[in-house]
Amino acid sequence: ITPEKMYGEDGVFEDKEFRGEIKPCFTLGKYNQLSIDFVAEIDQSYLMWCVSDKCSFQQSTKNFINQYIK
């Protein structure tokens, strides 16, 4: 599976080093360069916004983000 298929098709995430590990990290927005699991720990409301109708991310990206919503 390519990263695009795992993380969504609009380039919102890409594998980057975060705290010494390669993780899917945001490529834009207020959490640019931070891993999604870190953002999930500190700001669940941001992830909720990302999957809402107010956000224009593609559905494949929203499906990926949904895995991190508690």
CSV table of N, CA, C and O in Angstrom, one decimal:
chain,number,residue,atom,x,y,z
A,1,ILE,N,0.9,-1.2,0.0
A,1,ILE,CA,0.0,0.0,0.0
A,1,ILE,C,0.9,1.2,0.0
A,1,ILE,O,1.8,1.4,0.8
A,2,THR,N,0.6,2.2,-0.9
A,2,THR,CA,1.3,3.4,-0.9
A,2,THR,C,0.9,4.3,0.2
A,2,THR,O,-0.2,4.2,0.7
A,3,PRO,N,1.8,5.3,0.6
A,3,PRO,CA,1.3,6.2,1.7
A,3,PRO,C,0.1,7.0,1.3
A,3,PRO,O,-0.8,7.2,2.1
A,4,GLU,N,-0.1,7.3,0.0
A,4,GLU,CA,-1.3,8.0,-0.4
A,4,GLU,C,-2.5,7.2,-0.1
A,4,GLU,O,-3.6,7.8,0.3
A,5,LYS,N,-2.5,5.9,-0.3
A,5,LYS,CA,-3.6,5.1,0.0
A,5,LYS,C,-3.9,4.9,1.5
A,5,LYS,O,-5.0,4.8,1.9
A,6,MET,N,-2.8,4.9,2.3
A,6,MET,CA,-2.9,4.8,3.7
A,6,MET,C,-3.4,6.1,4.4
A,6,MET,O,-4.3,6.0,5.2
A,7,TYR,N,-2.9,7.2,3.9
A,7,TYR,CA,-3.2,8.5,4.6
A,7,TYR,C,-4.2,9.4,3.9
A,7,TYR,O,-4.5,10.4,4.4
A,8,GLY,N,-4.6,9.0,2.7
A,8,GLY,CA,-5.5,9.8,2.0
A,8,GLY,C,-4.9,10.3,0.7
A,8,GLY,O,-3.6,10.3,0.6
A,9,GLU,N,-5.7,10.8,-0.2
A,9,GLU,CA,-5.2,11.2,-1.5
A,9,GLU,C,-4.8,12.6,-1.7
A,9,GLU,O,-4.5,13.0,-2.8
A,10,ASP,N,-5.0,13.5,-0.7
A,10,ASP,CA,-4.7,14.9,-1.0
A,10,ASP,C,-3.5,15.4,-0.4
A,10,ASP,O,-3.3,16.7,-0.3
A,11,GLY,N,-2.6,14.6,0.1
A,11,GLY,CA,-1.3,15.0,0.5
A,11,GLY,C,-1.2,15.7,1.9
A,11,GLY,O,-0.3,16.5,2.2
A,12,VAL,N,-2.3,15.6,2.7
A,12,VAL,CA,-2.3,16.2,4.0
A,12,VAL,C,-1.3,15.6,5.0
A,12,VAL,O,-0.8,16.3,5.9
A,13,PHE,N,-0.9,14.3,4.7
A,13,PHE,CA,0.0,13.6,5.6
A,13,PHE,C,1.2,13.1,4.7
A,13,PHE,O,0.9,12.7,3.6
A,14,GLU,N,2.4,13.1,5.3
A,14,GLU,CA,3.4,12.3,4.7
A,14,GLU,C,4.4,11.8,5.8
A,14,GLU,O,4.4,12.4,6.9
A,15,ASP,N,5.1,10.8,5.5
A,15,ASP,CA,6.0,10.2,6.5
A,15,ASP,C,7.2,11.2,6.8
A,15,ASP,O,7.8,11.6,5.8
A,16,LYS,N,7.4,11.5,8.0
A,16,LYS,CA,8.5,12.4,8.4
A,16,LYS,C,9.0,12.0,9.8
A,16,LYS,O,8.3,11.3,10.5
A,17,GLU,N,10.2,12.4,10.1
A,17,GLU,CA,10.7,12.1,11.4
A,17,GLU,C,10.1,13.0,12.4
A,17,GLU,O,10.1,14.2,12.3
A,18,PHE,N,9.6,12.4,13.5
A,18,PHE,CA,9.0,13.1,14.6
A,18,PHE,C,9.5,12.5,15.9
A,18,PHE,O,9.2,11.3,16.1
A,19,ARG,N,10.2,13.2,16.7
A,19,ARG,CA,10.7,12.6,17.9
A,19,ARG,C,11.5,11.3,17.7
A,19,ARG,O,11.3,10.4,18.5
A,20,GLY,N,12.3,11.3,16.7
A,20,GLY,CA,13.2,10.2,16.4
A,20,GLY,C,12.5,9.0,15.7
A,20,GLY,O,13.2,8.0,15.6
A,21,GLU,N,11.3,9.1,15.3
A,21,GLU,CA,10.6,8.0,14.7
A,21,GLU,C,10.0,8.5,13.4
A,21,GLU,O,9.6,9.7,13.3
A,22,ILE,N,9.8,7.7,12.4
A,22,ILE,CA,9.1,8.0,11.2
A,22,ILE,C,7.6,7.8,11.4
A,22,ILE,O,7.2,6.7,11.7
A,23,LYS,N,6.8,8.9,11.2
A,23,LYS,CA,5.4,8.8,11.5
A,23,LYS,C,4.7,9.7,10.5
A,23,LYS,O,5.2,10.6,9.9
A,24,PRO,N,3.4,9.4,10.3
A,24,PRO,CA,2.6,10.2,9.4
A,24,PRO,C,2.4,11.6,10.1
A,24,PRO,O,1.9,11.7,11.2
A,25,CYS,N,2.8,12.6,9.4
A,25,CYS,CA,2.8,14.0,10.0
A,25,CYS,C,2.0,14.9,9.0
A,25,CYS,O,1.9,14.7,7.8
A,26,PHE,N,1.3,15.9,9.6
A,26,PHE,CA,0.6,16.9,8.8
A,26,PHE,C,1.6,17.7,8.0
A,26,PHE,O,2.7,17.9,8.4
A,27,THR,N,1.1,18.0,6.8
A,27,THR,CA,2.0,18.8,5.8
A,27,THR,C,1.5,20.2,5.7
A,27,THR,O,2.0,21.0,5.0
A,28,LEU,N,0.4,20.6,6.5
A,28,LEU,CA,-0.1,21.9,6.4
A,28,LEU,C,-0.9,22.2,7.7
A,28,LEU,O,-1.0,21.4,8.6
A,29,GLY,N,-1.4,23.4,7.8
A,29,GLY,CA,-2.2,23.8,8.9
A,29,GLY,C,-1.4,24.1,10.2
A,29,GLY,O,-0.2,24.2,10.2
A,30,LYS,N,-2.1,24.4,11.3
A,30,LYS,CA,-1.5,24.8,12.5
A,30,LYS,C,-0.6,23.7,13.1
A,30,LYS,O,0.3,24.0,13.9
A,31,TYR,N,-0.8,22.5,12.7
A,31,TYR,CA,0.0,21.4,13.2
A,31,TYR,C,1.0,20.8,12.2
A,31,TYR,O,1.4,19.7,12.2
A,32,ASN,N,1.3,21.7,11.2
A,32,ASN,CA,2.3,21.3,10.2
A,32,ASN,C,3.6,20.7,10.8
A,32,ASN,O,4.1,21.3,11.8
A,33,GLN,N,4.0,19.6,10.3
A,33,GLN,CA,5.2,18.9,10.7
A,33,GLN,C,5.0,18.0,12.0
A,33,GLN,O,6.0,17.4,12.4
A,34,LEU,N,3.8,18.1,12.6
A,34,LEU,CA,3.6,17.3,13.8
A,34,LEU,C,2.9,16.0,13.5
A,34,LEU,O,2.1,15.9,12.5
A,35,SER,N,3.2,14.9,14.2
A,35,SER,CA,2.6,13.6,13.9
A,35,SER,C,1.1,13.6,14.3
A,35,SER,O,0.7,14.3,15.3
A,36,ILE,N,0.3,12.8,13.6
A,36,ILE,CA,-1.1,12.8,13.9
A,36,ILE,C,-1.3,12.2,15.3
A,36,ILE,O,-2.2,12.6,16.0
A,37,ASP,N,-0.5,11.2,15.7
A,37,ASP,CA,-0.7,10.6,17.0
A,37,ASP,C,-0.4,11.6,18.1
A,37,ASP,O,-1.1,11.7,19.2
A,38,PHE,N,0.5,12.5,17.9
A,38,PHE,CA,0.8,13.6,18.9
A,38,PHE,C,-0.4,14.6,18.9
A,38,PHE,O,-0.8,14.9,20.0
A,39,VAL,N,-0.9,15.0,17.8
A,39,VAL,CA,-2.0,15.9,17.7
A,39,VAL,C,-3.2,15.3,18.4
A,39,VAL,O,-4.0,15.9,19.1
A,40,ALA,N,-3.4,14.0,18.2
A,40,ALA,CA,-4.5,13.3,18.8
A,40,ALA,C,-4.4,13.3,20.3
A,40,ALA,O,-5.5,13.4,21.0
A,41,GLU,N,-3.2,13.4,20.9
A,41,GLU,CA,-3.1,13.5,22.3
A,41,GLU,C,-3.4,14.9,22.8
A,41,GLU,O,-3.9,15.0,23.9
A,42,ILE,N,-3.1,15.9,22.1
A,42,ILE,CA,-3.2,17.3,22.6
A,42,ILE,C,-4.4,18.0,22.1
A,42,ILE,O,-4.8,19.0,22.7
A,43,ASP,N,-5.0,17.6,21.0
A,43,ASP,CA,-6.1,18.4,20.4
A,43,ASP,C,-7.1,17.6,19.6
A,43,ASP,O,-7.2,17.6,18.4
A,44,GLN,N,-7.9,16.8,20.4
A,44,GLN,CA,-9.0,16.0,19.7
A,44,GLN,C,-10.0,16.9,18.9
A,44,GLN,O,-10.5,16.5,17.9
A,45,SER,N,-10.2,18.1,19.4
A,45,SER,CA,-11.2,19.0,18.7
A,45,SER,C,-10.7,19.3,17.3
A,45,SER,O,-11.5,19.5,16.4
A,46,TYR,N,-9.4,19.5,17.1
A,46,TYR,CA,-8.8,19.7,15.8
A,46,TYR,C,-9.1,18.6,14.9
A,46,TYR,O,-9.5,18.8,13.7
A,47,LEU,N,-8.9,17.4,15.3
A,47,LEU,CA,-9.2,16.2,14.5
A,47,LEU,C,-10.7,16.1,14.2
A,47,LEU,O,-11.1,15.8,13.1
A,48,MET,N,-11.5,16.5,15.1
A,48,MET,CA,-13.0,16.5,14.9
A,48,MET,C,-13.3,17.5,13.8
A,48,MET,O,-14.1,17.2,12.9
A,49,TRP,N,-12.7,18.7,13.8
A,49,TRP,CA,-12.9,19.6,12.8
A,49,TRP,C,-12.4,19.1,11.4
A,49,TRP,O,-13.1,19.3,10.4
A,50,CYS,N,-11.3,18.4,11.4
A,50,CYS,CA,-10.7,17.9,10.2
A,50,CYS,C,-11.7,16.9,9.5
A,50,CYS,O,-11.6,16.8,8.2
A,51,VAL,N,-12.4,16.2,10.2
A,51,VAL,CA,-13.4,15.2,9.6
A,51,VAL,C,-14.8,15.8,9.4
A,51,VAL,O,-15.7,15.1,8.9
A,52,SER,N,-15.0,17.1,9.8
A,52,SER,CA,-16.3,17.7,9.7
A,52,SER,C,-16.5,18.2,8.3
A,52,SER,O,-15.6,18.3,7.4
A,53,ASP,N,-17.7,18.6,8.0
A,53,ASP,CA,-18.1,19.2,6.7
A,53,ASP,C,-17.4,20.6,6.5
A,53,ASP,O,-17.4,21.0,5.4
A,54,LYS,N,-16.9,21.2,7.6
A,54,LYS,CA,-16.3,22.5,7.4
A,54,LYS,C,-14.9,22.4,6.8
A,54,LYS,O,-14.3,23.4,6.3
A,55,CYS,N,-14.3,21.2,6.8
A,55,CYS,CA,-13.0,20.9,6.3
A,55,CYS,C,-13.1,20.3,4.9
A,55,CYS,O,-13.9,19.4,4.7
A,56,SER,N,-12.2,20.7,4.0
A,56,SER,CA,-12.3,20.3,2.6
A,56,SER,C,-11.4,19.1,2.3
A,56,SER,O,-11.2,18.8,1.1
A,57,PHE,N,-10.9,18.4,3.3
A,57,PHE,CA,-10.0,17.2,3.1
A,57,PHE,C,-10.9,16.2,2.3
A,57,PHE,O,-12.1,16.1,2.6
A,58,GLN,N,-10.2,15.4,1.5
A,58,GLN,CA,-10.9,14.3,0.8
A,58,GLN,C,-11.4,13.3,1.8
A,58,GLN,O,-10.8,13.1,2.9
A,59,GLN,N,-12.4,12.5,1.4
A,59,GLN,CA,-13.0,11.5,2.3
A,59,GLN,C,-11.9,10.5,2.7
A,59,GLN,O,-11.9,10.0,3.9
A,60,SER,N,-11.0,10.1,1.8
A,60,SER,CA,-10.0,9.1,2.2
A,60,SER,C,-9.1,9.6,3.3
A,60,SER,O,-8.7,8.9,4.2
A,61,THR,N,-8.8,10.9,3.3
A,61,THR,CA,-8.0,11.5,4.4
A,61,THR,C,-8.8,11.6,5.7
A,61,THR,O,-8.3,11.2,6.8
A,62,LYS,N,-10.1,11.9,5.6
A,62,LYS,CA,-11.0,11.9,6.8
A,62,LYS,C,-11.1,10.5,7.4
A,62,LYS,O,-11.1,10.4,8.6
A,63,ASN,N,-11.1,9.5,6.5
A,63,ASN,CA,-11.2,8.1,7.0
A,63,ASN,C,-9.9,7.8,7.8
A,63,ASN,O,-10.0,7.1,8.9
A,64,PHE,N,-8.8,8.2,7.3
A,64,PHE,CA,-7.5,8.0,8.1
A,64,PHE,C,-7.5,8.7,9.4
A,64,PHE,O,-7.2,8.1,10.4
A,65,ILE,N,-8.0,10.0,9.4
A,65,ILE,CA,-8.0,10.8,10.7
A,65,ILE,C,-8.9,10.1,11.7
A,65,ILE,O,-8.7,10.1,12.9
A,66,ASN,N,-10.0,9.6,11.2
A,66,ASN,CA,-11.0,9.0,12.1
A,66,ASN,C,-10.5,7.9,13.0
A,66,ASN,O,-10.9,7.7,14.1
A,67,GLN,N,-9.4,7.3,12.6
A,67,GLN,CA,-8.8,6.2,13.4
A,67,GLN,C,-8.2,6.8,14.7
A,67,GLN,O,-7.9,6.0,15.6
A,68,TYR,N,-7.9,8.1,14.7
A,68,TYR,CA,-7.2,8.7,15.8
A,68,TYR,C,-8.2,9.5,16.7
A,68,TYR,O,-7.8,10.0,17.7
A,69,ILE,N,-9.5,9.5,16.4
A,69,ILE,CA,-10.4,10.2,17.2
A,69,ILE,C,-10.9,9.2,18.3
A,69,ILE,O,-11.3,8.1,18.0
A,70,LYS,N,-10.8,9.7,19.5
A,70,LYS,CA,-11.2,8.9,20.7
A,70,LYS,C,-12.7,9.2,21.1
A,70,LYS,O,-13.2,10.3,21.0
